[in-house]
Amino acid sequence: MKISALGETGPTSRTQLTRQRVVAAAVELADSDGTESISMRRLAQELGVEAMSLYTHVRNKDDLLDGMADAVISEIPLSAGGAGWKTALRQMALAAREVMLRHPWAPRVVETRTAPGPAALGYINAVIGTLREGGFTIAQAHQAIHILGSRALGFAQALFDDSGDEDLDPETAAQLQDQLGTTHPYVVEMALAVTHGGALGACDDAAEFAFALDFILDGLDRLQSS
């Protein structure tokens, strides 16, 4: 897969190479094949340049991942058009989630970055500004940032991966109940409620994200009013 947006290859392409183009190509490659597919050699092939020329624009793969994370965050809108703080934060977080769904590899990369890039700083500043202009003290805004965590960026780390629960057949479910029913009764109760489509059914990630976000925002509303 050649990165079609970058045009021709060869000397002309090499003179036009920039950090932004390198990062954009890496994001496109990650969207297509995952971050595991990214190496300097593979990226250079996609760009039609020599691998060594990439090091003019990115120091190493970790620097490249920094740029990729920041490029994705730069897609998140910074405001909600004059809405109140609660509506604004909700719209920003849900918009951020849409961005992360377009780049499913991004949450894991964002979580491993040690320092925010320019776009991340700009987004964090916008979130804090929304809180401060909404009447939160600086101490309350600090608490709110910690409470929101990665949810402000459109994703959250689940306690465990239950994506395969709905695929359990009756025999496997019965074995699970036999093996863990005595020692871990509540885990089994929830697993069976999901897999049998009874009390819970399969998780709706979008609904779960919105529910938790609204729960947090309601709590911050009470904090701000206290």
mmCIF file of C-alpha atoms in Angstrom, residues 95-219:
data_model
loop_
_atom_site.group_PDB
_atom_site.id
_atom_site.type_symbol
_atom_site.label_atom_id
_atom_site.label_comp_id
_atom_site.label_asym_id
_atom_site.label_seq_id
_atom_site.Cartn_x
_atom_site.Cartn_y
_atom_site.Cartn_z
ATOM 1 C CA ALA A 95 -16.366 13.874 19.674
ATOM 2 C CA ALA A 96 -13.069 12.558 21.024
ATOM 3 C CA ARG A 97 -14.562 9.072 21.129
ATOM 4 C CA GLU A 98 -15.485 9.342 17.447
ATOM 5 C CA VAL A 99 -11.873 10.247 16.691
ATOM 6 C CA MET A 100 -10.572 7.276 18.682
ATOM 7 C CA LEU A 101 -12.973 4.929 16.900
ATOM 8 C CA ARG A 102 -11.472 6.091 13.594
ATOM 9 C CA HIS A 103 -8.026 5.207 14.938
ATOM 10 C CA PRO A 104 -8.543 2.106 17.142
ATOM 11 C CA TRP A 105 -4.819 1.766 17.822
ATOM 12 C CA ALA A 106 -4.556 5.301 19.256
ATOM 13 C CA PRO A 107 -5.760 4.819 22.866
ATOM 14 C CA ARG A 108 -2.994 2.348 23.662
ATOM 15 C CA VAL A 109 -0.383 4.624 22.095
ATOM 16 C CA VAL A 110 -1.736 7.720 23.867
ATOM 17 C CA GLU A 111 -1.627 5.893 27.211
ATOM 18 C CA THR A 112 2.076 5.106 26.795
ATOM 19 C CA ARG A 113 3.221 8.647 26.012
ATOM 20 C CA THR A 114 5.286 10.225 28.777
ATOM 21 C CA ALA A 115 4.624 13.869 27.893
ATOM 22 C CA PRO A 116 1.795 15.623 26.027
ATOM 23 C CA GLY A 117 2.499 17.077 22.614
ATOM 24 C CA PRO A 118 1.278 20.459 21.352
ATOM 25 C CA ALA A 119 -2.182 19.192 20.343
ATOM 26 C CA ALA A 120 -2.624 17.304 23.609
ATOM 27 C CA LEU A 121 -1.657 20.389 25.605
ATOM 28 C CA GLY A 122 -4.098 22.451 23.577
ATOM 29 C CA TYR A 123 -6.911 19.995 24.219
ATOM 30 C CA ILE A 124 -6.151 19.726 27.948
ATOM 31 C CA ASN A 125 -6.074 23.523 28.103
ATOM 32 C CA ALA A 126 -9.493 23.645 26.420
ATOM 33 C CA VAL A 127 -10.944 21.155 28.924
ATOM 34 C CA ILE A 128 -9.533 23.087 31.887
ATOM 35 C CA GLY A 129 -10.698 26.358 30.365
ATOM 36 C CA THR A 130 -14.220 24.974 29.973
ATOM 37 C CA LEU A 131 -14.251 24.049 33.644
ATOM 38 C CA ARG A 132 -12.791 27.355 34.854
ATOM 39 C CA GLU A 133 -15.164 29.426 32.721
ATOM 40 C CA GLY A 134 -17.993 27.245 34.022
ATOM 41 C CA GLY A 135 -17.317 28.380 37.586
ATOM 42 C CA PHE A 136 -14.973 25.657 38.869
ATOM 43 C CA THR A 137 -12.186 26.756 41.180
ATOM 44 C CA ILE A 138 -8.693 25.767 40.115
ATOM 45 C CA ALA A 139 -8.709 23.060 42.804
ATOM 46 C CA GLN A 140 -12.040 21.703 41.569
ATOM 47 C CA ALA A 141 -10.814 21.778 37.970
ATOM 48 C CA HIS A 142 -7.760 19.807 39.054
ATOM 49 C CA GLN A 143 -9.992 17.187 40.674
ATOM 50 C CA ALA A 144 -12.217 17.091 37.601
ATOM 51 C CA ILE A 145 -9.275 16.412 35.281
ATOM 52 C CA HIS A 146 -8.260 13.437 37.416
ATOM 53 C CA ILE A 147 -11.827 12.132 37.609
ATOM 54 C CA LEU A 148 -12.361 12.407 33.859
ATOM 55 C CA GLY A 149 -8.997 10.838 33.081
ATOM 56 C CA SER A 150 -8.703 9.355 29.608
ATOM 57 C CA ARG A 151 -12.482 9.640 29.163
ATOM 58 C CA ALA A 152 -11.890 13.279 28.241
ATOM 59 C CA LEU A 153 -9.919 11.934 25.275
ATOM 60 C CA GLY A 154 -12.671 9.561 24.242
ATOM 61 C CA PHE A 155 -11.588 6.265 25.751
ATOM 62 C CA ALA A 156 -11.381 4.490 29.082
ATOM 63 C CA GLN A 157 -9.537 1.412 30.277
ATOM 64 C CA ALA A 158 -12.058 -1.305 31.094
ATOM 65 C CA LEU A 159 -11.555 -3.483 34.162
ATOM 66 C CA PHE A 160 -11.440 -6.521 31.891
ATOM 67 C CA ASP A 161 -12.117 -7.463 28.280
ATOM 68 C CA ASP A 162 -15.589 -8.973 28.010
ATOM 69 C CA SER A 163 -15.819 -8.752 24.228
ATOM 70 C CA GLY A 164 -15.968 -12.524 23.851
ATOM 71 C CA ASP A 165 -18.533 -13.280 26.540
ATOM 72 C CA GLU A 166 -21.475 -13.404 24.189
ATOM 73 C CA ASP A 167 -19.786 -16.240 22.265
ATOM 74 C CA LEU A 168 -19.833 -18.722 25.164
ATOM 75 C CA ASP A 169 -21.797 -21.832 24.299
ATOM 76 C CA PRO A 170 -24.007 -23.504 26.956
ATOM 77 C CA GLU A 171 -21.434 -26.227 27.671
ATOM 78 C CA THR A 172 -18.645 -23.695 28.263
ATOM 79 C CA ALA A 173 -20.938 -21.576 30.424
ATOM 80 C CA ALA A 174 -21.791 -24.643 32.523
ATOM 81 C CA GLN A 175 -18.083 -25.432 32.939
ATOM 82 C CA LEU A 176 -17.447 -21.862 34.024
ATOM 83 C CA GLN A 177 -20.178 -22.125 36.627
ATOM 84 C CA ASP A 178 -18.810 -25.447 37.916
ATOM 85 C CA GLN A 179 -15.222 -24.207 38.115
ATOM 86 C CA LEU A 180 -15.768 -20.744 39.605
ATOM 87 C CA GLY A 181 -19.315 -20.778 40.947
ATOM 88 C CA THR A 182 -18.261 -21.455 44.526
ATOM 89 C CA THR A 183 -15.149 -19.293 44.750
ATOM 90 C CA HIS A 184 -16.183 -16.393 42.506
ATOM 91 C CA PRO A 185 -19.987 -16.381 42.496
ATOM 92 C CA TYR A 186 -20.487 -12.741 41.499
ATOM 93 C CA VAL A 187 -18.114 -12.956 38.525
ATOM 94 C CA VAL A 188 -19.999 -16.021 37.300
ATOM 95 C CA GLU A 189 -23.365 -14.348 37.900
ATOM 96 C CA MET A 190 -22.410 -11.391 35.707
ATOM 97 C CA ALA A 191 -20.769 -13.529 33.024
ATOM 98 C CA LEU A 192 -23.849 -15.713 32.688
ATOM 99 C CA ALA A 193 -26.191 -12.716 32.695
ATOM 100 C CA VAL A 194 -24.257 -11.317 29.737
ATOM 101 C CA THR A 195 -23.785 -14.529 27.768
ATOM 102 C CA HIS A 196 -27.383 -15.680 28.162
ATOM 103 C CA GLY A 197 -28.761 -12.302 27.126
ATOM 104 C CA GLY A 198 -30.921 -12.211 30.225
ATOM 105 C CA ALA A 199 -30.329 -9.486 32.785
ATOM 106 C CA LEU A 200 -27.598 -7.740 30.827
ATOM 107 C CA GLY A 201 -26.966 -8.956 27.305
ATOM 108 C CA ALA A 202 -23.876 -8.030 25.330
ATOM 109 C CA CYS A 203 -22.238 -4.719 26.230
ATOM 110 C CA ASP A 204 -22.933 -1.671 24.083
ATOM 111 C CA ASP A 205 -19.624 0.194 24.263
ATOM 112 C CA ALA A 206 -21.081 3.496 23.072
ATOM 113 C CA ALA A 207 -23.914 3.360 25.606
ATOM 114 C CA GLU A 208 -21.543 2.359 28.426
ATOM 115 C CA PHE A 209 -19.182 5.227 27.588
ATOM 116 C CA ALA A 210 -21.999 7.779 27.510
ATOM 117 C CA PHE A 211 -23.546 6.434 30.735
ATOM 118 C CA ALA A 212 -20.265 6.693 32.656
ATOM 119 C CA LEU A 213 -19.538 10.119 31.164
ATOM 120 C CA ASP A 214 -22.948 11.448 32.232
ATOM 121 C CA PHE A 215 -22.487 9.931 35.687
ATOM 122 C CA ILE A 216 -19.153 11.742 36.063
ATOM 123 C CA LEU A 217 -20.519 15.041 34.746
ATOM 124 C CA ASP A 218 -23.462 14.867 37.158
ATOM 125 C CA GLY A 219 -20.994 14.368 39.998
#
